[in-house]
PDB file of C-alpha atoms in Angstrom:
ATOM      1  CA  MET A   1      21.726  19.728  20.703  1.00  0.00           C
ATOM      2  CA  VAL A   2      19.969  17.465  18.218  1.00  0.00           C
ATOM      3  CA  GLN A   3      16.287  17.867  17.377  1.00  0.00           C
ATOM      4  CA  ILE A   4      14.519  15.017  15.589  1.00  0.00           C
ATOM      5  CA  ARG A   5      11.540  15.862  13.407  1.00  0.00           C
ATOM      6  CA  THR A   6       9.417  14.121  10.811  1.00  0.00           C
ATOM      7  CA  ALA A   7      10.415  15.057   7.279  1.00  0.00           C
ATOM      8  CA  SER A   8       7.912  16.599   4.889  1.00  0.00           C
ATOM      9  CA  SER A   9       7.768  16.852   1.116  1.00  0.00           C
ATOM     10  CA  ASP A  10       9.562  20.203   1.500  1.00  0.00           C
ATOM     11  CA  ASP A  11      12.637  18.218   2.656  1.00  0.00           C
ATOM     12  CA  VAL A  12      13.106  15.915  -0.363  1.00  0.00           C
ATOM     13  CA  ALA A  13      16.059  17.859  -1.845  1.00  0.00           C
ATOM     14  CA  LEU A  14      17.775  17.830   1.543  1.00  0.00           C
ATOM     15  CA  LEU A  15      17.120  14.099   1.964  1.00  0.00           C
ATOM     16  CA  ALA A  16      18.536  13.410  -1.491  1.00  0.00           C
ATOM     17  CA  THR A  17      21.715  15.268  -0.541  1.00  0.00           C
ATOM     18  CA  LEU A  18      22.020  13.458   2.794  1.00  0.00           C
ATOM     19  CA  ASN A  19      21.500  10.147   1.013  1.00  0.00           C
ATOM     20  CA  ASP A  20      24.746  10.781  -0.899  1.00  0.00           C
ATOM     21  CA  ILE A  21      26.633   9.983   2.328  1.00  0.00           C
ATOM     22  CA  VAL A  22      25.682   6.324   2.291  1.00  0.00           C
ATOM     23  CA  HIS A  23      25.014   5.958  -1.408  1.00  0.00           C
ATOM     24  CA  ASP A  24      28.594   6.900  -2.260  1.00  0.00           C
ATOM     25  CA  LEU A  25      29.882   4.191   0.093  1.00  0.00           C
ATOM     26  CA  HIS A  26      27.491   1.636  -1.371  1.00  0.00           C
ATOM     27  CA  LYS A  27      28.294   2.383  -5.018  1.00  0.00           C
ATOM     28  CA  ARG A  28      32.029   2.330  -4.266  1.00  0.00           C
ATOM     29  CA  HIS A  29      31.756  -1.209  -2.864  1.00  0.00           C
ATOM     30  CA  ARG A  30      28.917  -2.570  -5.033  1.00  0.00           C
ATOM     31  CA  PRO A  31      28.909  -0.715  -8.368  1.00  0.00           C
ATOM     32  CA  ASP A  32      27.060  -3.709  -9.826  1.00  0.00           C
ATOM     33  CA  LEU A  33      24.030  -2.809  -7.684  1.00  0.00           C
ATOM     34  CA  PHE A  34      24.129   0.938  -6.986  1.00  0.00           C
ATOM     35  CA  VAL A  35      23.730   3.435  -9.820  1.00  0.00           C
ATOM     36  CA  ASP A  36      26.225   6.150 -10.723  1.00  0.00           C
ATOM     37  CA  PRO A  37      25.536   8.846 -11.604  1.00  0.00           C
ATOM     38  CA  ARG A  38      22.181   9.211  -9.898  1.00  0.00           C
ATOM     39  CA  GLU A  39      19.451  11.403 -11.258  1.00  0.00           C
ATOM     40  CA  PRO A  40      18.654  14.027  -8.586  1.00  0.00           C
ATOM     41  CA  ASP A  41      15.028  14.317  -9.715  1.00  0.00           C
ATOM     42  CA  ALA A  42      14.591  10.554  -9.426  1.00  0.00           C
ATOM     43  CA  VAL A  43      16.097  10.486  -5.923  1.00  0.00           C
ATOM     44  CA  GLU A  44      13.820  13.330  -4.847  1.00  0.00           C
ATOM     45  CA  ALA A  45      10.844  11.479  -6.341  1.00  0.00           C
ATOM     46  CA  PHE A  46      11.887   8.395  -4.364  1.00  0.00           C
ATOM     47  CA  PHE A  47      11.860  10.349  -1.106  1.00  0.00           C
ATOM     48  CA  ARG A  48       8.583  12.043  -2.008  1.00  0.00           C
ATOM     49  CA  SER A  49       6.985   8.616  -2.504  1.00  0.00           C
ATOM     50  CA  GLN A  50       8.413   7.335   0.780  1.00  0.00           C
ATOM     51  CA  ILE A  51       7.077  10.336   2.710  1.00  0.00           C
ATOM     52  CA  ALA A  52       3.631   9.718   1.161  1.00  0.00           C
ATOM     53  CA  ASP A  53       3.673   6.009   2.156  1.00  0.00           C
ATOM     54  CA  PRO A  54       1.705   5.582   5.421  1.00  0.00           C
ATOM     55  CA  SER A  55       3.930   2.666   6.511  1.00  0.00           C
ATOM     56  CA  VAL A  56       7.063   4.863   6.278  1.00  0.00           C
ATOM     57  CA  THR A  57       8.362   7.566   8.588  1.00  0.00           C
ATOM     58  CA  VAL A  58      11.295   9.678   7.457  1.00  0.00           C
ATOM     59  CA  LEU A  59      13.056  11.455  10.302  1.00  0.00           C
ATOM     60  CA  LEU A  60      15.499  14.353  10.111  1.00  0.00           C
ATOM     61  CA  ALA A  61      18.069  15.291  12.726  1.00  0.00           C
ATOM     62  CA  ASP A  62      18.596  19.035  12.958  1.00  0.00           C
ATOM     63  CA  GLY A  63      21.459  20.614  14.865  1.00  0.00           C
ATOM     64  CA  THR A  64      22.012  24.177  15.927  1.00  0.00           C
ATOM     65  CA  GLU A  65      20.584  26.792  13.607  1.00  0.00           C
ATOM     66  CA  GLY A  66      18.552  24.096  11.840  1.00  0.00           C
ATOM     67  CA  LYS A  67      21.540  22.502  10.079  1.00  0.00           C
ATOM     68  CA  ALA A  68      20.643  18.989   8.931  1.00  0.00           C
ATOM     69  CA  LEU A  69      22.855  16.364  10.574  1.00  0.00           C
ATOM     70  CA  GLY A  70      21.282  13.168   9.297  1.00  0.00           C
ATOM     71  CA  TYR A  71      18.144  11.218   8.534  1.00  0.00           C
ATOM     72  CA  ALA A  72      16.546   7.826   9.014  1.00  0.00           C
ATOM     73  CA  LEU A  73      13.903   6.082   6.948  1.00  0.00           C
ATOM     74  CA  ALA A  74      11.802   3.670   9.024  1.00  0.00           C
ATOM     75  CA  ARG A  75       9.134   1.277   7.781  1.00  0.00           C
ATOM     76  CA  VAL A  76       6.485  -0.587   9.774  1.00  0.00           C
ATOM     77  CA  LYS A  77       5.922  -4.070   8.369  1.00  0.00           C
ATOM     78  CA  ASN A  78       3.131  -6.522   9.118  1.00  0.00           C
ATOM     79  CA  ARG A  79       4.178 -10.101   8.546  1.00  0.00           C
ATOM     80  CA  PRO A  80       1.300 -12.572   8.530  1.00  0.00           C
ATOM     81  CA  GLY A  81       1.752 -15.835  10.384  1.00  0.00           C
ATOM     82  CA  SER A  82       2.164 -19.146   8.638  1.00  0.00           C
ATOM     83  CA  ALA A  83       2.367 -22.808   9.519  1.00  0.00           C
ATOM     84  CA  LEU A  84       6.037 -22.167  10.340  1.00  0.00           C
ATOM     85  CA  MET A  85       6.240 -18.651  11.785  1.00  0.00           C
ATOM     86  CA  HIS A  86       4.318 -16.397  14.141  1.00  0.00           C
ATOM     87  CA  SER A  87       2.752 -13.238  12.778  1.00  0.00           C
ATOM     88  CA  ASP A  88       4.757 -10.156  13.605  1.00  0.00           C
ATOM     89  CA  VAL A  89       4.714  -6.379  13.387  1.00  0.00           C
ATOM     90  CA  ILE A  90       8.184  -4.895  13.135  1.00  0.00           C
ATOM     91  CA  VAL A  91       9.789  -1.566  12.415  1.00  0.00           C
ATOM     92  CA  SER A  92      12.829  -1.577  10.169  1.00  0.00           C
ATOM     93  CA  VAL A  93      15.540   0.987   9.619  1.00  0.00           C
ATOM     94  CA  ASP A  94      15.738   0.948   5.825  1.00  0.00           C
ATOM     95  CA  GLN A  95      18.196   3.863   5.612  1.00  0.00           C
ATOM     96  CA  ILE A  96      20.194   5.962   8.031  1.00  0.00           C
ATOM     97  CA  ALA A  97      22.895   8.543   7.394  1.00  0.00           C
ATOM     98  CA  VAL A  98      24.783  11.047   9.521  1.00  0.00           C
ATOM     99  CA  VAL A  99      26.946  13.837   8.109  1.00  0.00           C
ATOM    100  CA  PRO A 100      30.636  13.024   8.667  1.00  0.00           C
ATOM    101  CA  ASP A 101      31.229  16.099  10.846  1.00  0.00           C
ATOM    102  CA  ALA A 102      28.541  14.905  13.256  1.00  0.00           C
ATOM    103  CA  ALA A 103      29.541  11.222  13.335  1.00  0.00           C
ATOM    104  CA  ARG A 104      29.985   9.765  16.803  1.00  0.00           C
ATOM    105  CA  GLY A 105      28.220  12.764  18.307  1.00  0.00           C
ATOM    106  CA  GLY A 106      24.925  11.109  19.243  1.00  0.00           C
ATOM    107  CA  VAL A 107      23.020  11.928  16.048  1.00  0.00           C
ATOM    108  CA  GLY A 108      22.678   8.304  14.940  1.00  0.00           C
ATOM    109  CA  THR A 109      21.656   7.273  18.442  1.00  0.00           C
ATOM    110  CA  ALA A 110      18.995  10.008  18.546  1.00  0.00           C
ATOM    111  CA  LEU A 111      17.647   8.927  15.151  1.00  0.00           C
ATOM    112  CA  LEU A 112      17.600   5.285  16.235  1.00  0.00           C
ATOM    113  CA  GLU A 113      15.702   6.137  19.423  1.00  0.00           C
ATOM    114  CA  ALA A 114      13.179   8.095  17.359  1.00  0.00           C
ATOM    115  CA  VAL A 115      12.726   5.017  15.134  1.00  0.00           C
ATOM    116  CA  ARG A 116      12.150   2.925  18.272  1.00  0.00           C
ATOM    117  CA  GLU A 117       9.422   5.374  19.298  1.00  0.00           C
ATOM    118  CA  VAL A 118       7.795   5.069  15.860  1.00  0.00           C
ATOM    119  CA  GLY A 119       7.811   1.297  16.299  1.00  0.00           C
ATOM    120  CA  ARG A 120       6.414   1.396  19.824  1.00  0.00           C
ATOM    121  CA  ALA A 121       3.613   3.746  18.716  1.00  0.00           C
ATOM    122  CA  ALA A 122       2.743   1.307  15.903  1.00  0.00           C
ATOM    123  CA  GLY A 123       2.662  -1.693  18.248  1.00  0.00           C
ATOM    124  CA  CYS A 124       5.856  -3.255  16.915  1.00  0.00           C
ATOM    125  CA  ARG A 125       7.637  -5.944  18.907  1.00  0.00           C
ATOM    126  CA  ARG A 126      11.038  -5.615  17.257  1.00  0.00           C
ATOM    127  CA  LEU A 127      13.362  -3.239  15.450  1.00  0.00           C
ATOM    128  CA  VAL A 128      15.369  -4.731  12.607  1.00  0.00           C
ATOM    129  CA  THR A 129      17.816  -3.512  10.007  1.00  0.00           C
ATOM    130  CA  ASP A 130      20.332  -4.898   7.579  1.00  0.00           C
ATOM    131  CA  VAL A 131      23.900  -3.795   7.004  1.00  0.00           C
ATOM    132  CA  TRP A 132      26.186  -4.306   4.040  1.00  0.00           C
ATOM    133  CA  TYR A 133      29.180  -6.490   4.937  1.00  0.00           C
ATOM    134  CA  PHE A 134      31.630  -3.756   3.893  1.00  0.00           C
ATOM    135  CA  ASN A 135      30.085  -1.108   6.163  1.00  0.00           C
ATOM    136  CA  GLU A 136      32.085  -1.770   9.324  1.00  0.00           C
ATOM    137  CA  SER A 137      31.167   1.511  10.995  1.00  0.00           C
ATOM    138  CA  ALA A 138      27.446   0.755  10.602  1.00  0.00           C
ATOM    139  CA  ARG A 139      27.910  -2.759  11.996  1.00  0.00           C
ATOM    140  CA  GLU A 140      29.779  -1.335  14.989  1.00  0.00           C
ATOM    141  CA  PHE A 141      27.095   1.328  15.529  1.00  0.00           C
ATOM    142  CA  TYR A 142      24.253  -1.198  15.532  1.00  0.00           C
ATOM    143  CA  GLN A 143      26.113  -3.669  17.740  1.00  0.00           C
ATOM    144  CA  ALA A 144      26.843  -0.878  20.245  1.00  0.00           C
ATOM    145  CA  ALA A 145      23.111  -0.035  20.150  1.00  0.00           C
ATOM    146  CA  GLY A 146      22.247  -3.588  21.220  1.00  0.00           C
ATOM    147  CA  PHE A 147      21.487  -5.235  17.872  1.00  0.00           C
ATOM    148  CA  ARG A 148      22.611  -8.791  17.297  1.00  0.00           C
ATOM    149  CA  PRO A 149      22.904 -10.776  14.080  1.00  0.00           C
ATOM    150  CA  MET A 150      19.689 -12.467  13.035  1.00  0.00           C
ATOM    151  CA  ASN A 151      20.383 -13.987   9.625  1.00  0.00           C
ATOM    152  CA  MET A 152      22.879 -13.691   6.803  1.00  0.00           C
ATOM    153  CA  LEU A 153      22.035 -12.891   3.185  1.00  0.00           C
ATOM    154  CA  LEU A 154      24.454 -14.455   0.712  1.00  0.00           C
ATOM    155  CA  ASP A 155      25.107 -13.323  -2.862  1.00  0.00           C
ATOM    156  CA  GLN A 156      26.558 -15.017  -5.933  1.00  0.00           C
ATOM    157  CA  GLN A 157      26.968 -13.853  -9.524  1.00  0.00           C
ATOM    158  CA  LEU A 158      25.409 -16.123 -12.156  1.00  0.00           C
TER     159      LEU A 158
END
């Protein structure tokens, strides 16, 4: 059984370790963007700052005996309206990771539902995320969860 809880500053070392799951994939495919080696103190400081940010909620998925199975970092964003677009309040999944042994076991789905609840509580209308083109398993996960493509970010070296 998976229990979802809000992370605290006591969890930053654990979050830094869990972040390795996705960071390793990202740096393997985009070494021009993702640092290697990472400084553990800097990664912990990053998570500490995110936990302190009132617009961010960091969630941890705990399994039996309190073993960490994954995490999600969600951010509520207020977008002011303009002459071209309506104002909007959205919740975004900025990061999500599930330990490989727990993949396809409902952990990601439980984290995503907890993010939806964060968004609903904050009055958000939509849940958004972005996925790297090379991360096929993440694209499949989000599509199975009902997400659909919204826009495409393109990249070119100069």
